[in-house]
Amino acid sequence: TLVKAFLLRASPDAVPARLTIALGEQLRLSREREVLETRLQKVEDIIRQRKRDRKDLRNLAHHAGNTMEAHLHILEQVNEEDHEEWKAQGAQIAHEFEERASAAKNVSTQDLDRLFDYVAKAADHLQNSEMLKEGLQKAREAAQEASATAEEIHRKDKKAKTMPSSP
């Protein structure tokens, strides 16, 4: 049991090193949370703007009329404007809405791509961190030391058993 206690004892540097690692991880995660909260706020602002746009369109439809008869009545009132001008305005409005839809889709995709890149970089950084490498090196050294000590104890024990006892 003395050998087990000696071999299995923890390094006095292990607890402070683990504490340092935990504090570093907490700091990194806090920063990441702040970045994600900022992104979330931007997305929520976009959602609120889209809701306002929909409400404005509903009001416009309500005032302009949302039945076929109402539309025909409006068209009859605007006899002066020619057909080509209406087509141009319709095409312009359709183009603007297509651009808005495309921009909203791109914003979401770009944000996800940036987030994925950030996570990949963080994982790579963790794998290549000096602290991790140093910890692994210390663990290897401790294992070698323990192995050497165990071999020496084994040799001494074997030597003591093979030596004749003096009367």
mmCIF file of C-alpha atoms in Angstrom:
data_model
loop_
_atom_site.group_PDB
_atom_site.id
_atom_site.type_symbol
_atom_site.label_atom_id
_atom_site.label_comp_id
_atom_site.label_asym_id
_atom_site.label_seq_id
_atom_site.Cartn_x
_atom_site.Cartn_y
_atom_site.Cartn_z
ATOM 1 C CA THR A 1 0.000 0.000 0.000
ATOM 2 C CA LEU A 2 2.924 2.327 0.565
ATOM 3 C CA VAL A 3 3.979 1.756 -3.030
ATOM 4 C CA LYS A 4 0.448 2.477 -4.249
ATOM 5 C CA ALA A 5 0.286 5.660 -2.205
ATOM 6 C CA PHE A 6 3.629 6.786 -3.599
ATOM 7 C CA LEU A 7 2.753 5.944 -7.202
ATOM 8 C CA LEU A 8 -0.782 7.293 -7.170
ATOM 9 C CA ARG A 9 -0.129 10.537 -5.337
ATOM 10 C CA ALA A 10 -1.157 13.723 -7.111
ATOM 11 C CA SER A 11 1.324 16.329 -8.159
ATOM 12 C CA PRO A 12 1.141 19.456 -5.965
ATOM 13 C CA ASP A 13 0.942 21.529 -9.159
ATOM 14 C CA ALA A 14 -2.117 19.661 -10.487
ATOM 15 C CA VAL A 15 -4.834 21.529 -8.587
ATOM 16 C CA PRO A 16 -3.573 25.075 -9.343
ATOM 17 C CA ALA A 17 -3.066 24.111 -12.991
ATOM 18 C CA ARG A 18 -6.609 22.765 -13.227
ATOM 19 C CA LEU A 19 -7.904 25.947 -11.572
ATOM 20 C CA THR A 20 -6.028 28.093 -14.089
ATOM 21 C CA ILE A 21 -7.438 26.054 -16.975
ATOM 22 C CA ALA A 22 -10.976 26.363 -15.586
ATOM 23 C CA LEU A 23 -10.634 30.140 -15.159
ATOM 24 C CA GLY A 24 -9.310 30.512 -18.695
ATOM 25 C CA GLU A 25 -12.193 28.468 -20.073
ATOM 26 C CA GLN A 26 -14.688 30.541 -18.092
ATOM 27 C CA LEU A 27 -13.219 33.781 -19.450
ATOM 28 C CA ARG A 28 -13.277 32.496 -23.036
ATOM 29 C CA LEU A 29 -16.871 31.321 -22.699
ATOM 30 C CA SER A 30 -17.916 34.666 -21.185
ATOM 31 C CA ARG A 31 -16.487 36.500 -24.166
ATOM 32 C CA GLU A 32 -18.135 34.093 -26.561
ATOM 33 C CA ARG A 33 -21.475 34.585 -24.786
ATOM 34 C CA GLU A 34 -21.162 38.375 -25.166
ATOM 35 C CA VAL A 35 -20.502 38.026 -28.897
ATOM 36 C CA LEU A 36 -23.431 35.649 -29.330
ATOM 37 C CA GLU A 37 -25.742 37.917 -27.306
ATOM 38 C CA THR A 38 -24.822 40.818 -29.592
ATOM 39 C CA ARG A 39 -25.584 38.707 -32.652
ATOM 40 C CA LEU A 40 -28.848 37.559 -31.105
ATOM 41 C CA GLN A 41 -29.852 41.183 -30.459
ATOM 42 C CA LYS A 42 -29.176 42.042 -34.109
ATOM 43 C CA VAL A 43 -31.286 39.124 -35.312
ATOM 44 C CA GLU A 44 -34.098 40.093 -32.940
ATOM 45 C CA ASP A 45 -33.949 43.663 -34.282
ATOM 46 C CA ILE A 46 -34.290 42.324 -37.824
ATOM 47 C CA ILE A 47 -37.268 40.187 -36.761
ATOM 48 C CA ARG A 48 -38.944 43.217 -35.154
ATOM 49 C CA GLN A 49 -38.360 45.254 -38.335
ATOM 50 C CA ARG A 50 -39.895 42.501 -40.465
ATOM 51 C CA LYS A 51 -42.943 42.443 -38.166
ATOM 52 C CA ARG A 52 -43.324 46.210 -38.567
ATOM 53 C CA ASP A 53 -43.031 45.819 -42.348
ATOM 54 C CA ARG A 54 -45.759 43.155 -42.354
ATOM 55 C CA LYS A 55 -47.985 45.364 -40.205
ATOM 56 C CA ASP A 56 -47.452 48.286 -42.594
ATOM 57 C CA LEU A 57 -48.339 46.073 -45.548
ATOM 58 C CA ARG A 58 -51.505 44.866 -43.789
ATOM 59 C CA ASN A 59 -52.503 48.484 -43.117
ATOM 60 C CA LEU A 60 -51.796 49.383 -46.719
ATOM 61 C CA ALA A 61 -53.893 46.437 -47.899
ATOM 62 C CA HIS A 62 -56.667 47.448 -45.533
ATOM 63 C CA HIS A 63 -56.715 51.065 -46.731
ATOM 64 C CA ALA A 64 -56.228 50.173 -50.374
ATOM 65 C CA GLY A 65 -58.679 47.341 -50.140
ATOM 66 C CA ASN A 66 -57.891 43.694 -50.301
ATOM 67 C CA THR A 67 -60.741 42.510 -52.508
ATOM 68 C CA MET A 68 -60.884 42.371 -56.265
ATOM 69 C CA GLU A 69 -63.631 44.998 -56.415
ATOM 70 C CA ALA A 70 -61.556 47.412 -54.349
ATOM 71 C CA HIS A 71 -58.578 46.921 -56.643
ATOM 72 C CA LEU A 72 -60.703 47.510 -59.723
ATOM 73 C CA HIS A 73 -62.070 50.671 -58.160
ATOM 74 C CA ILE A 74 -58.538 51.941 -57.477
ATOM 75 C CA LEU A 75 -57.473 51.132 -61.032
ATOM 76 C CA GLU A 76 -60.434 53.039 -62.438
ATOM 77 C CA GLN A 77 -59.510 56.072 -60.337
ATOM 78 C CA VAL A 78 -55.983 56.127 -61.696
ATOM 79 C CA ASN A 79 -56.838 56.162 -65.401
ATOM 80 C CA GLU A 80 -54.300 58.881 -66.125
ATOM 81 C CA GLU A 81 -51.252 56.754 -65.392
ATOM 82 C CA ASP A 82 -50.287 54.623 -68.269
ATOM 83 C CA HIS A 83 -49.799 50.890 -68.321
ATOM 84 C CA GLU A 84 -45.986 50.958 -68.755
ATOM 85 C CA GLU A 85 -45.515 53.111 -65.679
ATOM 86 C CA TRP A 86 -47.497 50.595 -63.616
ATOM 87 C CA LYS A 87 -45.370 47.747 -64.946
ATOM 88 C CA ALA A 88 -42.170 49.613 -64.097
ATOM 89 C CA GLN A 89 -43.359 50.359 -60.565
ATOM 90 C CA GLY A 90 -44.422 46.744 -60.058
ATOM 91 C CA ALA A 91 -41.090 45.457 -61.326
ATOM 92 C CA GLN A 92 -39.235 47.895 -59.062
ATOM 93 C CA ILE A 93 -41.226 46.823 -55.989
ATOM 94 C CA ALA A 94 -40.730 43.137 -56.817
ATOM 95 C CA HIS A 95 -36.984 43.709 -57.236
ATOM 96 C CA GLU A 96 -36.741 45.510 -53.868
ATOM 97 C CA PHE A 97 -38.514 42.672 -52.073
ATOM 98 C CA GLU A 98 -36.284 40.084 -53.755
ATOM 99 C CA GLU A 99 -33.194 41.990 -52.588
ATOM 100 C CA ARG A 100 -34.537 42.173 -49.017
ATOM 101 C CA ALA A 101 -35.264 38.447 -48.978
ATOM 102 C CA SER A 102 -31.836 37.635 -50.393
ATOM 103 C CA ALA A 103 -30.094 39.921 -47.881
ATOM 104 C CA ALA A 104 -31.951 38.311 -44.971
ATOM 105 C CA LYS A 105 -30.952 34.845 -46.170
ATOM 106 C CA ASN A 106 -27.300 35.873 -46.643
ATOM 107 C CA VAL A 107 -27.111 37.477 -43.205
ATOM 108 C CA SER A 108 -28.253 34.254 -41.562
ATOM 109 C CA THR A 109 -25.851 32.089 -43.570
ATOM 110 C CA GLN A 110 -22.930 34.437 -42.997
ATOM 111 C CA ASP A 111 -23.550 34.526 -39.243
ATOM 112 C CA LEU A 112 -23.651 30.735 -39.079
ATOM 113 C CA ASP A 113 -20.438 30.478 -41.113
ATOM 114 C CA ARG A 114 -18.654 32.923 -38.803
ATOM 115 C CA LEU A 115 -19.866 31.062 -35.733
ATOM 116 C CA PHE A 116 -18.688 27.724 -37.162
ATOM 117 C CA ASP A 117 -15.255 29.206 -37.994
ATOM 118 C CA TYR A 118 -14.957 30.613 -34.479
ATOM 119 C CA VAL A 119 -15.743 27.247 -32.869
ATOM 120 C CA ALA A 120 -13.291 25.449 -35.185
ATOM 121 C CA LYS A 121 -10.532 27.937 -34.335
ATOM 122 C CA ALA A 122 -11.213 27.581 -30.617
ATOM 123 C CA ALA A 123 -11.000 23.772 -30.852
ATOM 124 C CA ASP A 124 -7.773 24.005 -32.843
ATOM 125 C CA HIS A 125 -6.343 26.465 -30.339
ATOM 126 C CA LEU A 126 -7.177 24.120 -27.471
ATOM 127 C CA GLN A 127 -5.480 21.202 -29.192
ATOM 128 C CA ASN A 128 -2.345 23.228 -29.869
ATOM 129 C CA SER A 129 -2.192 25.093 -26.571
ATOM 130 C CA GLU A 130 1.120 25.159 -24.754
ATOM 131 C CA MET A 131 -0.578 24.536 -21.412
ATOM 132 C CA LEU A 132 -1.977 21.237 -22.692
ATOM 133 C CA LYS A 133 1.388 20.221 -24.116
ATOM 134 C CA GLU A 134 3.150 21.104 -20.848
ATOM 135 C CA GLY A 135 0.591 19.131 -18.850
ATOM 136 C CA LEU A 136 1.091 16.074 -21.056
ATOM 137 C CA GLN A 137 4.874 16.384 -20.755
ATOM 138 C CA LYS A 138 4.667 16.581 -16.935
ATOM 139 C CA ALA A 139 2.384 13.551 -16.903
ATOM 140 C CA ARG A 140 4.885 11.585 -19.017
ATOM 141 C CA GLU A 141 7.759 12.605 -16.742
ATOM 142 C CA ALA A 142 5.805 11.619 -13.633
ATOM 143 C CA ALA A 143 4.968 8.249 -15.188
ATOM 144 C CA GLN A 144 8.617 7.626 -16.042
ATOM 145 C CA GLU A 145 9.682 8.622 -12.528
ATOM 146 C CA ALA A 146 7.086 6.335 -10.978
ATOM 147 C CA SER A 147 8.142 3.469 -13.232
ATOM 148 C CA ALA A 148 11.796 3.929 -12.330
ATOM 149 C CA THR A 149 10.972 4.058 -8.615
ATOM 150 C CA ALA A 150 8.828 0.935 -8.877
ATOM 151 C CA GLU A 151 11.608 -0.921 -10.707
ATOM 152 C CA GLU A 152 14.139 0.081 -8.077
ATOM 153 C CA ILE A 153 11.836 -1.013 -5.243
ATOM 154 C CA HIS A 154 11.250 -4.291 -7.079
ATOM 155 C CA ARG A 155 15.026 -4.833 -7.501
ATOM 156 C CA LYS A 156 15.712 -4.057 -3.831
ATOM 157 C CA ASP A 157 12.903 -6.370 -2.768
ATOM 158 C CA LYS A 158 14.211 -9.120 -5.034
ATOM 159 C CA LYS A 159 17.765 -8.559 -3.808
ATOM 160 C CA ALA A 160 16.628 -8.696 -0.191
ATOM 161 C CA LYS A 161 14.839 -12.007 -0.807
ATOM 162 C CA THR A 162 17.843 -13.582 -2.530
ATOM 163 C CA MET A 163 20.365 -12.535 0.119
ATOM 164 C CA PRO A 164 20.966 -15.201 2.744
ATOM 165 C CA SER A 165 19.862 -14.244 6.179
ATOM 166 C CA SER A 166 22.688 -13.944 8.704
ATOM 167 C CA PRO A 167 22.417 -16.135 11.851
#
